[in-house]
PDB file of C-alpha atoms in Angstrom:
ATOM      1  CA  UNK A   7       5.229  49.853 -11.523  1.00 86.00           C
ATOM      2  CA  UNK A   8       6.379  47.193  -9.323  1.00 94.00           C
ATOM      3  CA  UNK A   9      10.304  46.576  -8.223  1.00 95.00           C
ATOM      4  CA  UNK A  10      11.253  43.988 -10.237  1.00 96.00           C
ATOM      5  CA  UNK A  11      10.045  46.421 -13.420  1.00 97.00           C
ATOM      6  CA  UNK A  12      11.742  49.344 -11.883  1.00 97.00           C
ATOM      7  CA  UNK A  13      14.758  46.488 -11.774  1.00 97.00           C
ATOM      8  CA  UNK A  14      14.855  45.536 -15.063  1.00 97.00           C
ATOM      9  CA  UNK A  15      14.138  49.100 -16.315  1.00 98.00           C
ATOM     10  CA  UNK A  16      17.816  50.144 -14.773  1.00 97.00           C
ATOM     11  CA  UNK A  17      19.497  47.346 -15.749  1.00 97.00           C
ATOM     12  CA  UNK A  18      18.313  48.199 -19.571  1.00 98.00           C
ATOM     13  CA  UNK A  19      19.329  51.950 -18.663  1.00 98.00           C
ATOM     14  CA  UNK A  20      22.863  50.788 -17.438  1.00 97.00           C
ATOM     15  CA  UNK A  21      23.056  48.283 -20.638  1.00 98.00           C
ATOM     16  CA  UNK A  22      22.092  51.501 -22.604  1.00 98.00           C
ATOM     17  CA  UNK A  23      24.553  53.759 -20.893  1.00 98.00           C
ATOM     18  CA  UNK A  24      27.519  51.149 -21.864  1.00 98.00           C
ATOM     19  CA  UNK A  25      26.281  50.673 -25.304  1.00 98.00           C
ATOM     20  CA  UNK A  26      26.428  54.293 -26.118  1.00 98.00           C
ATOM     21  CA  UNK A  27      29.788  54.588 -24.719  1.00 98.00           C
ATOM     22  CA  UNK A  28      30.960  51.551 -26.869  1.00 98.00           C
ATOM     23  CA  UNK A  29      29.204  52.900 -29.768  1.00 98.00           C
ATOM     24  CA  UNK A  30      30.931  56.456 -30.109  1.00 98.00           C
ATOM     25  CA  UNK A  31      34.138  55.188 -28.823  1.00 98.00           C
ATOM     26  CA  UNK A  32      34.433  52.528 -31.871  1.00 98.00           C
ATOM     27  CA  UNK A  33      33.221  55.398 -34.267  1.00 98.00           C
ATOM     28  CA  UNK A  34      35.373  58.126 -32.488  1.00 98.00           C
ATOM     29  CA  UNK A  35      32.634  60.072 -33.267  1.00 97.00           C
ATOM     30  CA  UNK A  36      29.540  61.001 -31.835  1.00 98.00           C
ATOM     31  CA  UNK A  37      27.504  62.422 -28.695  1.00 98.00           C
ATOM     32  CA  UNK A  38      27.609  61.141 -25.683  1.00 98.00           C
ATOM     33  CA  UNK A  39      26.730  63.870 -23.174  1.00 98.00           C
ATOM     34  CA  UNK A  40      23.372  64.404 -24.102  1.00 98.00           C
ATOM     35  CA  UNK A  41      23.036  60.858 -25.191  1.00 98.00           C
ATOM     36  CA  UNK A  42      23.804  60.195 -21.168  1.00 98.00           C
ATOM     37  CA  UNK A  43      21.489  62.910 -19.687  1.00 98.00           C
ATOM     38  CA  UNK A  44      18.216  61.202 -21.876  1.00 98.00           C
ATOM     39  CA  UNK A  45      19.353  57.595 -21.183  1.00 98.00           C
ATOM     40  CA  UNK A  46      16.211  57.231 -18.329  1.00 98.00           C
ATOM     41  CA  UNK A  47      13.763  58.957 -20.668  1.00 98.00           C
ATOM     42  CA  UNK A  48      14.418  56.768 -23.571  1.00 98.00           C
ATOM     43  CA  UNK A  49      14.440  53.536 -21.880  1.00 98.00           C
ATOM     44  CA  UNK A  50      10.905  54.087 -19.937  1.00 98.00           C
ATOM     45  CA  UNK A  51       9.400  55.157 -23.252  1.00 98.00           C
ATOM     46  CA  UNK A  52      10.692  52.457 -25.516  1.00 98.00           C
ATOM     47  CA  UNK A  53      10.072  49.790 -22.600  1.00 98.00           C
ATOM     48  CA  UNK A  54       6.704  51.245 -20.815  1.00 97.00           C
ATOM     49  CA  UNK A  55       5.141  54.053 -22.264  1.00 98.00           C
ATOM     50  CA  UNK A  56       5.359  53.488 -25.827  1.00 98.00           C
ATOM     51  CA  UNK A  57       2.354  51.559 -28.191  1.00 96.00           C
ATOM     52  CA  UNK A  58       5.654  49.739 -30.417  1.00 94.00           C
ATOM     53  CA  UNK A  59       4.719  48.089 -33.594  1.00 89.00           C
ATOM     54  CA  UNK A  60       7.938  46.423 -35.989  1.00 83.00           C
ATOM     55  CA  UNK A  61       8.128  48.768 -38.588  1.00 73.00           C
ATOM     56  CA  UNK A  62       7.524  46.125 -41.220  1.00 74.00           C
ATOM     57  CA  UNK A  63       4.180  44.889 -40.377  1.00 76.00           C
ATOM     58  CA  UNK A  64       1.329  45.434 -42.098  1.00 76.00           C
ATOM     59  CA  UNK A  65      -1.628  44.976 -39.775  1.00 78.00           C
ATOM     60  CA  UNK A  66      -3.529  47.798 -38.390  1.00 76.00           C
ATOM     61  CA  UNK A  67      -1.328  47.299 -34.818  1.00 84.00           C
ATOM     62  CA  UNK A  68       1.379  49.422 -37.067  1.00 91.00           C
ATOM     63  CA  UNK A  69      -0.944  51.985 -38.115  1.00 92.00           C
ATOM     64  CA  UNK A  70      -2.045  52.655 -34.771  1.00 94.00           C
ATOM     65  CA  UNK A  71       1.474  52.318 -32.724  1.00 96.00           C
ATOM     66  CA  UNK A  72       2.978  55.589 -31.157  1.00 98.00           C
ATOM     67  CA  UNK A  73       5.006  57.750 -32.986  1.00 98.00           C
ATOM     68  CA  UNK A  74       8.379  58.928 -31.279  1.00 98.00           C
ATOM     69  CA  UNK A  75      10.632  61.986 -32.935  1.00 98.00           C
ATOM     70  CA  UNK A  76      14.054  62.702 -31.433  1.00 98.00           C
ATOM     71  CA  UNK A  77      14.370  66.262 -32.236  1.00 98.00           C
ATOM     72  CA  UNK A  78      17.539  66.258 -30.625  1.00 98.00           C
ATOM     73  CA  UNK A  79      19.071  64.209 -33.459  1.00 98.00           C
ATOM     74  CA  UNK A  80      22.621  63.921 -32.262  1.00 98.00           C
ATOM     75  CA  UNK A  81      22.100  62.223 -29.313  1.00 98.00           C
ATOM     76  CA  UNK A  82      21.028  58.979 -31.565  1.00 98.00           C
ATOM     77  CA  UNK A  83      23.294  56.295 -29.990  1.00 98.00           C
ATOM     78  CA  UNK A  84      20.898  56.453 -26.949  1.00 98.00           C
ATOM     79  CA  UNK A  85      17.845  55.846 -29.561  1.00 98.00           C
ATOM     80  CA  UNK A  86      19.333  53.286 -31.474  1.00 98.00           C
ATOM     81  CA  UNK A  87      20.672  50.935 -28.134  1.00 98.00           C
ATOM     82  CA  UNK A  88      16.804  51.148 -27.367  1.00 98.00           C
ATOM     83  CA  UNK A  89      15.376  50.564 -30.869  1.00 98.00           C
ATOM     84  CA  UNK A  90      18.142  47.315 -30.430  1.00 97.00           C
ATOM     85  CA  UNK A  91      17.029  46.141 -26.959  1.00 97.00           C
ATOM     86  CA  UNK A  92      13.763  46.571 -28.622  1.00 96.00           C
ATOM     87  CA  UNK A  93      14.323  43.563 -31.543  1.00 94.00           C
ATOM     88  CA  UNK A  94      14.406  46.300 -34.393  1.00 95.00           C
ATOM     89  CA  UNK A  95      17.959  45.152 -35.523  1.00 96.00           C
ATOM     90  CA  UNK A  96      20.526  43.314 -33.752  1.00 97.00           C
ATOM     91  CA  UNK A  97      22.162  44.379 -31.113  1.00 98.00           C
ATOM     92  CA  UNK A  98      25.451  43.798 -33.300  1.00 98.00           C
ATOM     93  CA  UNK A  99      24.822  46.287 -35.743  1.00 98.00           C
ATOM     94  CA  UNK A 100      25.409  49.205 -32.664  1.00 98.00           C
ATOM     95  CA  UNK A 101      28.881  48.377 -33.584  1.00 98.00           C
ATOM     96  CA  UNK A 102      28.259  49.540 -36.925  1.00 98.00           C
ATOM     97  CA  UNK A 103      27.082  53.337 -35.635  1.00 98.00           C
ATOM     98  CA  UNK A 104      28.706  56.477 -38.396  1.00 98.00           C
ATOM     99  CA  UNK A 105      30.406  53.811 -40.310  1.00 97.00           C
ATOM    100  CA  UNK A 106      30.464  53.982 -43.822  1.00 96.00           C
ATOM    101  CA  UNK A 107      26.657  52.472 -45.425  1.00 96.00           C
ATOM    102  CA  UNK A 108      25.887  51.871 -41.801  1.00 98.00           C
ATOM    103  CA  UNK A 109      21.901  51.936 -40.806  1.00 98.00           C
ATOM    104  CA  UNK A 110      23.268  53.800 -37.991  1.00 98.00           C
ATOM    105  CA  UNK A 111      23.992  57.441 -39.209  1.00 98.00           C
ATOM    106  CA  UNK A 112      25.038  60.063 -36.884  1.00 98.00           C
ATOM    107  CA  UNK A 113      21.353  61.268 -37.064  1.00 98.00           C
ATOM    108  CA  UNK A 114      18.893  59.262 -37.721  1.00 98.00           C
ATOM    109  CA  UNK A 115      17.183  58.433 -40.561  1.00 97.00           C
ATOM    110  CA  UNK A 116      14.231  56.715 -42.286  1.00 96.00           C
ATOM    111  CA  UNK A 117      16.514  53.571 -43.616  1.00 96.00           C
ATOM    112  CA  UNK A 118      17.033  52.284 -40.183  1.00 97.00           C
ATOM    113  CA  UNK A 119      13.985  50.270 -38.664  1.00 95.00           C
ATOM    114  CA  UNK A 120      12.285  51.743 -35.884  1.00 95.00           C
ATOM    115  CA  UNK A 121      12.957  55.595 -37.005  1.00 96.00           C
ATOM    116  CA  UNK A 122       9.513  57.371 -38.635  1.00 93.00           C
ATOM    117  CA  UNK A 123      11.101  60.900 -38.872  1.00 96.00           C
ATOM    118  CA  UNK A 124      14.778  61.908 -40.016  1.00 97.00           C
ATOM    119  CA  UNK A 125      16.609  65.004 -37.647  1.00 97.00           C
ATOM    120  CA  UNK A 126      19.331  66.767 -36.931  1.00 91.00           C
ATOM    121  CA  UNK A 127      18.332  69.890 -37.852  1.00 92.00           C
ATOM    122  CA  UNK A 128      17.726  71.456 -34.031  1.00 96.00           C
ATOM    123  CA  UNK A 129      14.002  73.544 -32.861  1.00 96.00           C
ATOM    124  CA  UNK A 130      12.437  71.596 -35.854  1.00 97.00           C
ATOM    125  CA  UNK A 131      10.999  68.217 -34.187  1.00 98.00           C
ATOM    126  CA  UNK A 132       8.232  69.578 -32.089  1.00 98.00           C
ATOM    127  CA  UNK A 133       6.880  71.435 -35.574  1.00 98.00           C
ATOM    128  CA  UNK A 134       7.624  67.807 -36.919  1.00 98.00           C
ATOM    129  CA  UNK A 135       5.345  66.306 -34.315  1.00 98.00           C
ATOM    130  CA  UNK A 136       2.796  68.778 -34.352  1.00 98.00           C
ATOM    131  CA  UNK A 137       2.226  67.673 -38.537  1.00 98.00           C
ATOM    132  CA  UNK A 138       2.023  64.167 -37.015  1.00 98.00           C
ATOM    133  CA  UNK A 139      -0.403  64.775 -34.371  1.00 98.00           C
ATOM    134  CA  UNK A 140      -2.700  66.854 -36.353  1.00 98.00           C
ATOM    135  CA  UNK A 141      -2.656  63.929 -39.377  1.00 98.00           C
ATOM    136  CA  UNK A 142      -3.467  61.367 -36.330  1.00 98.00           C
ATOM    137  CA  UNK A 143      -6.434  63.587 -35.285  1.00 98.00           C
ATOM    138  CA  UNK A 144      -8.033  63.900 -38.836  1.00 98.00           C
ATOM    139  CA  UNK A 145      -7.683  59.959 -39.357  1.00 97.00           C
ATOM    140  CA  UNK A 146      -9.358  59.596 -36.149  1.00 97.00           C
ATOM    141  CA  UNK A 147      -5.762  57.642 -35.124  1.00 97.00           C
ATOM    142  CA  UNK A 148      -5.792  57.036 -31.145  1.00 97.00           C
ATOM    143  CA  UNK A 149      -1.975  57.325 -31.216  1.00 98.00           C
ATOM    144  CA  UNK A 150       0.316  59.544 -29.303  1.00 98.00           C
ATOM    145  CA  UNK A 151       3.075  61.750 -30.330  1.00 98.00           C
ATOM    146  CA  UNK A 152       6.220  61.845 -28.572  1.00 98.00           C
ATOM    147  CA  UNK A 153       8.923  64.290 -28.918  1.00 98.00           C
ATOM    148  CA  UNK A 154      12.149  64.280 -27.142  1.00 98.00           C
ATOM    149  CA  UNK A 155      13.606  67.657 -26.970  1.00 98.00           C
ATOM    150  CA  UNK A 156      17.111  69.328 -25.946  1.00 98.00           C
ATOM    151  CA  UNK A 157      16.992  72.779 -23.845  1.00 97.00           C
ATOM    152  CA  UNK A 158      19.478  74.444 -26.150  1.00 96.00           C
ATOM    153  CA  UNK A 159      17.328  73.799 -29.255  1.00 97.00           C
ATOM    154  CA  UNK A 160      14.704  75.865 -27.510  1.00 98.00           C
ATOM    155  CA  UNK A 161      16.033  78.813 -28.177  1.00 97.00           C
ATOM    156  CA  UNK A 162      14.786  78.501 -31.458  1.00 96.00           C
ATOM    157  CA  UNK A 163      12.199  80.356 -32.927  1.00 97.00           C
ATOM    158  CA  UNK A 164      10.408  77.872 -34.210  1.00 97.00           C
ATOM    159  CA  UNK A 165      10.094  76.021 -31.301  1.00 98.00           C
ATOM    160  CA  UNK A 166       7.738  78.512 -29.606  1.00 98.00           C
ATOM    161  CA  UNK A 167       5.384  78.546 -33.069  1.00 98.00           C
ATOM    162  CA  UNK A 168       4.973  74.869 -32.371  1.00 98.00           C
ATOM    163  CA  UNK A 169       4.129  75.636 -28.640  1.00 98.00           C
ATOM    164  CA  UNK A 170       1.996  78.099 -29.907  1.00 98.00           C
ATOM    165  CA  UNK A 171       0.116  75.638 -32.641  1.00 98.00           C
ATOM    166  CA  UNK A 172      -0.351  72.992 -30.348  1.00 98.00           C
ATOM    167  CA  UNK A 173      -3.141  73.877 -28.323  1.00 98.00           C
ATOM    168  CA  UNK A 174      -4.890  75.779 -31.204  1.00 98.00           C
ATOM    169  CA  UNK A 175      -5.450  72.692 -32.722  1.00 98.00           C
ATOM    170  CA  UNK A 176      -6.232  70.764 -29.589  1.00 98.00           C
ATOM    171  CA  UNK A 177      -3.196  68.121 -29.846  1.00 98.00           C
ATOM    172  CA  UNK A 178      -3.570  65.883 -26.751  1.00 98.00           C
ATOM    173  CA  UNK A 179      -2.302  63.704 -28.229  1.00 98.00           C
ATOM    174  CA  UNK A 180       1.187  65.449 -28.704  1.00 99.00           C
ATOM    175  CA  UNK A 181       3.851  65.132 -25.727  1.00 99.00           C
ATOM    176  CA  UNK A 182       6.957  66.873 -25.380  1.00 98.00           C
ATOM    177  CA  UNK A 183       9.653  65.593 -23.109  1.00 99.00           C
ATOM    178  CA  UNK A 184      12.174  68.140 -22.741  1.00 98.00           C
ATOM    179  CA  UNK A 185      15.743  67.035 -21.722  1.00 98.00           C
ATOM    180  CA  UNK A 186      16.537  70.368 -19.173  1.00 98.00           C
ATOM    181  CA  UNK A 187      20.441  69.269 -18.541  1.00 98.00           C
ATOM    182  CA  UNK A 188      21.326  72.885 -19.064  1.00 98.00           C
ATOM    183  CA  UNK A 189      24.294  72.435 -20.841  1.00 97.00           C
ATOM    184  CA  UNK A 190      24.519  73.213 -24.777  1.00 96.00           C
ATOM    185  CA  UNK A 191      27.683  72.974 -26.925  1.00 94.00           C
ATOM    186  CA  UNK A 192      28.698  76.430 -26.286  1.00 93.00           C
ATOM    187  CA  UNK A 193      28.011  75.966 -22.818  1.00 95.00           C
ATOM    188  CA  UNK A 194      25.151  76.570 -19.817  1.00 97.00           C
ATOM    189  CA  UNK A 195      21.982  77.431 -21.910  1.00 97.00           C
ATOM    190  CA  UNK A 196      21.354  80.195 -19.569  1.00 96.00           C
ATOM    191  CA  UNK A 197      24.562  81.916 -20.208  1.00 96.00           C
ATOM    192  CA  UNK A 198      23.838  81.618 -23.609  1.00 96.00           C
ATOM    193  CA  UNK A 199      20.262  82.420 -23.889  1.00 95.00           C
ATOM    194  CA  UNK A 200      18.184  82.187 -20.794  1.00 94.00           C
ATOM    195  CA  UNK A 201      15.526  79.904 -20.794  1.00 96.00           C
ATOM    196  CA  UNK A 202      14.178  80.120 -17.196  1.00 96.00           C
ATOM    197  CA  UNK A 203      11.026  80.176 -15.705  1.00 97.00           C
ATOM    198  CA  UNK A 204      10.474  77.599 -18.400  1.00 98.00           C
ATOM    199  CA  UNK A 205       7.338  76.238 -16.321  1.00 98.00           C
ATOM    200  CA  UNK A 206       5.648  79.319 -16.432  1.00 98.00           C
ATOM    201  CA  UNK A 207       6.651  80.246 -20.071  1.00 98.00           C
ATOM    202  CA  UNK A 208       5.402  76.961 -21.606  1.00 98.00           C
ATOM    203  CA  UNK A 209       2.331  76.782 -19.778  1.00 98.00           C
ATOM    204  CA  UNK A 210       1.595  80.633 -20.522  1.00 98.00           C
ATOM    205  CA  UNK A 211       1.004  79.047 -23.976  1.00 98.00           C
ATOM    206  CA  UNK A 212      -1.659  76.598 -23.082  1.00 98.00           C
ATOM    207  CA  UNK A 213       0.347  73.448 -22.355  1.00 98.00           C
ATOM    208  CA  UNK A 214      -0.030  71.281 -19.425  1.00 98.00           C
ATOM    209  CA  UNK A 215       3.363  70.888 -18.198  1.00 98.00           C
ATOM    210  CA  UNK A 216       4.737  68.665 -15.544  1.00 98.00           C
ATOM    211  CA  UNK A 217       8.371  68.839 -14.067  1.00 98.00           C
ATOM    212  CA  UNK A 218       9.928  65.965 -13.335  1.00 98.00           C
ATOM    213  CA  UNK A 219      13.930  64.451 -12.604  1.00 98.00           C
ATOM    214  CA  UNK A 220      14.527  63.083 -15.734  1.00 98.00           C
ATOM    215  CA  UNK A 221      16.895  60.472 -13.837  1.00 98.00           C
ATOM    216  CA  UNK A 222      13.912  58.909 -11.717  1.00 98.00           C
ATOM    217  CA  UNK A 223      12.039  56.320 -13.707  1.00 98.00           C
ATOM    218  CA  UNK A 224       9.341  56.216 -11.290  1.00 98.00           C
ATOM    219  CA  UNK A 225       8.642  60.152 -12.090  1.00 98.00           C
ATOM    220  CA  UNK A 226       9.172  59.314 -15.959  1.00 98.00           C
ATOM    221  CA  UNK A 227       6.471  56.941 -15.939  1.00 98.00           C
ATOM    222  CA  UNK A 228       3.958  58.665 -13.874  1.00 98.00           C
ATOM    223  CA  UNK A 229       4.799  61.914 -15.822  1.00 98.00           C
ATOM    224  CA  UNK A 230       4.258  59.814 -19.021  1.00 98.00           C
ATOM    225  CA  UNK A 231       1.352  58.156 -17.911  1.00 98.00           C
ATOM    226  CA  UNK A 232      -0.552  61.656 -17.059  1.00 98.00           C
ATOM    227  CA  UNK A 233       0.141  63.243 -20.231  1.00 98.00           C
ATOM    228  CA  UNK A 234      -1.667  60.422 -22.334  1.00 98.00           C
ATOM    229  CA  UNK A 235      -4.799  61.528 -20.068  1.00 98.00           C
ATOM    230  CA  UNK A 236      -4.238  64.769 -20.137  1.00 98.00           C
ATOM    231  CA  UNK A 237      -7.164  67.411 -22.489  1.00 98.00           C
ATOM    232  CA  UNK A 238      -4.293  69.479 -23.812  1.00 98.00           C
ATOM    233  CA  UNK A 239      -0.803  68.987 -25.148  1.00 98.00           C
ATOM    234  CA  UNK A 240       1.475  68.237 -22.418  1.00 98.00           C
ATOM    235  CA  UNK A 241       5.469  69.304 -22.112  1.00 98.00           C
ATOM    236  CA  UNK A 242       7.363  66.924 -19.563  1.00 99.00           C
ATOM    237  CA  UNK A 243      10.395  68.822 -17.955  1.00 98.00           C
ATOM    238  CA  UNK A 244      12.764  66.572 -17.351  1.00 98.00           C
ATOM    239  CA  UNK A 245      15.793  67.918 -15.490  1.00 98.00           C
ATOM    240  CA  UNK A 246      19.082  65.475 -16.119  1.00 98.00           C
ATOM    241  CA  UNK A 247      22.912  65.644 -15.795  1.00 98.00           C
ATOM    242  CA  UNK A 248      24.426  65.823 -19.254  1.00 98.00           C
ATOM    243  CA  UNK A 249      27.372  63.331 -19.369  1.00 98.00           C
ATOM    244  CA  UNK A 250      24.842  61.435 -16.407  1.00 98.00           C
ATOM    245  CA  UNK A 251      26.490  57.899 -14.917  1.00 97.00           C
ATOM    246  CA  UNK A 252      30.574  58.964 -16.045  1.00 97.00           C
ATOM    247  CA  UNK A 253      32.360  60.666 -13.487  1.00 97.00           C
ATOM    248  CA  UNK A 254      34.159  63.294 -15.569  1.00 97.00           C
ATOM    249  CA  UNK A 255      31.583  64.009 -18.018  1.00 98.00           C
ATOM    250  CA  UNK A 256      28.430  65.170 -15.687  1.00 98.00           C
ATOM    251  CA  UNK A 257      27.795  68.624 -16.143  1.00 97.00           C
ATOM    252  CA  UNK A 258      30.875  68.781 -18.430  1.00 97.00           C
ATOM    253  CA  UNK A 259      29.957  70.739 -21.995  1.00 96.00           C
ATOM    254  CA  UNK A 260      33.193  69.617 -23.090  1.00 96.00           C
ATOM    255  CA  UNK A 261      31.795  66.167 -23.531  1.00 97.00           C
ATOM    256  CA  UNK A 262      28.831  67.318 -26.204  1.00 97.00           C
ATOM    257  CA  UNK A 263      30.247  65.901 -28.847  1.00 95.00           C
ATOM    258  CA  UNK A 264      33.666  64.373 -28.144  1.00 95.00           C
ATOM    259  CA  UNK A 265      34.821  60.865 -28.792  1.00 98.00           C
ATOM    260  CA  UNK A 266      36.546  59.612 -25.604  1.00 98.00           C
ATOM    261  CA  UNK A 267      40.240  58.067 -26.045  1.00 98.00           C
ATOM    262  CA  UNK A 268      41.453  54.999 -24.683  1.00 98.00           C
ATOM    263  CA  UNK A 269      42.435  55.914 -21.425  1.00 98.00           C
ATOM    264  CA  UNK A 270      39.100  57.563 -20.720  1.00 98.00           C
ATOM    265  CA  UNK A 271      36.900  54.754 -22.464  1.00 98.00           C
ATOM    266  CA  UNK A 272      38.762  52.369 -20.155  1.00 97.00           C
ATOM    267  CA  UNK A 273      37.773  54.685 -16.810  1.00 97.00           C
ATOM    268  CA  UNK A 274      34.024  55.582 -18.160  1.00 97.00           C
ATOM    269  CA  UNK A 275      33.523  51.752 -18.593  1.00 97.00           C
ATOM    270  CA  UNK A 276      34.945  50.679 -14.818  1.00 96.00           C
ATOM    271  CA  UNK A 277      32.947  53.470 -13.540  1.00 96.00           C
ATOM    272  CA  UNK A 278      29.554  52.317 -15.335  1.00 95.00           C
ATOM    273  CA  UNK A 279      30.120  48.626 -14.523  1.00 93.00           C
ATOM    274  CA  UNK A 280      30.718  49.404 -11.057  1.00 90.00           C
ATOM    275  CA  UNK A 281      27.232  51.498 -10.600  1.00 77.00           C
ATOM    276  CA  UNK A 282      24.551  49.616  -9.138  1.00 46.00           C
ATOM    277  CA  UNK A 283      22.291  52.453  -8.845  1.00 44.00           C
TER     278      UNK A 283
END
């Protein structure tokens, strides 16, 4: 990538950051931390990485386009500011997010455009994407599947039968991205259930896996970019700050799921305005 993409890629992030903000403020409901930590991730995907086709078309450019499954189904303010910078619905409707016959649920679902798989239920997406992958591979489909994972929902089992699947059935075209911001709603995942050396326990099941910051969109894309070429599934590391951009909510658990009140919203925004990074 050039500078002026690695420009406009973190002025999308920083428009991404604010709309999430906005969005669970409004609804005084939501996720923001982890929403936060993937913000870098997302935005690279959806505005690099990804083969997008509008879910409405009928050609065989929709067939073919990449399929993308947010395991981690709370954090879907920071999929659905993409899917808007990305012409899927207007960017209006973000103001619409948990309201009441809104397209934008607290998880996501099939109704809204853009979203292929419904979650919320944690540890189930990668088993999700594994189905995908394997259908893509029998129809002879050149499409990728990308999964964006959180580190607490690791901890369940079924997580590690997917790992285990994977390579069996020779999915390279399957790539996890998991967001490694160690911090769960209880707390640090490895207070809660240790997770570490996740290299080494990932790749001890056949994966290629590549550890990245999940904060540097250079590394993102270049992570990205390998795993497409890779001969096995891949697993992308991507080590974040939950809460990532707002002052008081990096590395804050607190801030899982927590609506922010006015006095806070007002701070978070002067602080995210004010970053040029």
């Amino acid at each position: 990538m050039d500078r002026s993409e690695i420009e406009k890629l973190k002025a999308c992030c920083r428009e991404n950051r604010e709309n999430v903000l906005k969005m669970v403020y409004n609804a005084q409901s939501g996720h923001i931390g982890g929403s936060l930590s993937s913000t870098e991730i997302v935005t690279v995907l959806f505005h690099k990485c990804m083969k997008l086709a509008p879910r409405w078309a009928k050609d065989k450019n929709f067939e073919t386009r990449d399929r993308f499954v947010l395991s981690k189904g709370h954090v879907s303010p920071i999929y659905y500011s993409n899917l808007a910078q990305m012409g899927y619905f207007p960017k209006e409707e973000l103001m619409t997010f948990r309201k009441l016959g809104s397209r934008l649920q607290g998880h996501p679902a099939t109704f809204c455009p853009g979203v292929d798989v419904a979650t919320g239920s944690l540890g189930q997406g990668l088993s999700i994407a594994c189905g995908i992958a394997m259908g893509l591979k029998i129809d002879k489909n050149p499409a990728n599947v990308f999964v964006l994972m959180g580190d607490g929902e690791l901890q369940e089992g079924s997580v590690w039968e997917a790992f285990m699947n994977a390579p069996v059935r020779k999915l390279d075209n399957l790539i996890a991205i998991i967001d490694r911001n160690r911090l769960q709603i209880d707390g640090c995942t490895e207070n809660i259930k240790g997770l570490d050396n996740l290299v080494d326990k990932i790749r001890a099941f056949n994966w290629n896996v590549i550890e990245i910051d999940g904060h540097d969109i250079v590394q993102i894309y270049d992570a990205i970019e390998l795993a497409k070429a890779a001969d096995k599934p891949t697993a992308i590391i991507a080590n974040t700050v939950k809460g990532k951009g707002i002052s008081f909510m990096e590395n804050n658990a607190g801030w899982h799921g927590k609506a922010p009140k006015k006095e806070e919203y007002e701070k978070a925004i002067e602080e995210l305005r004010n970053d040029i990074r």
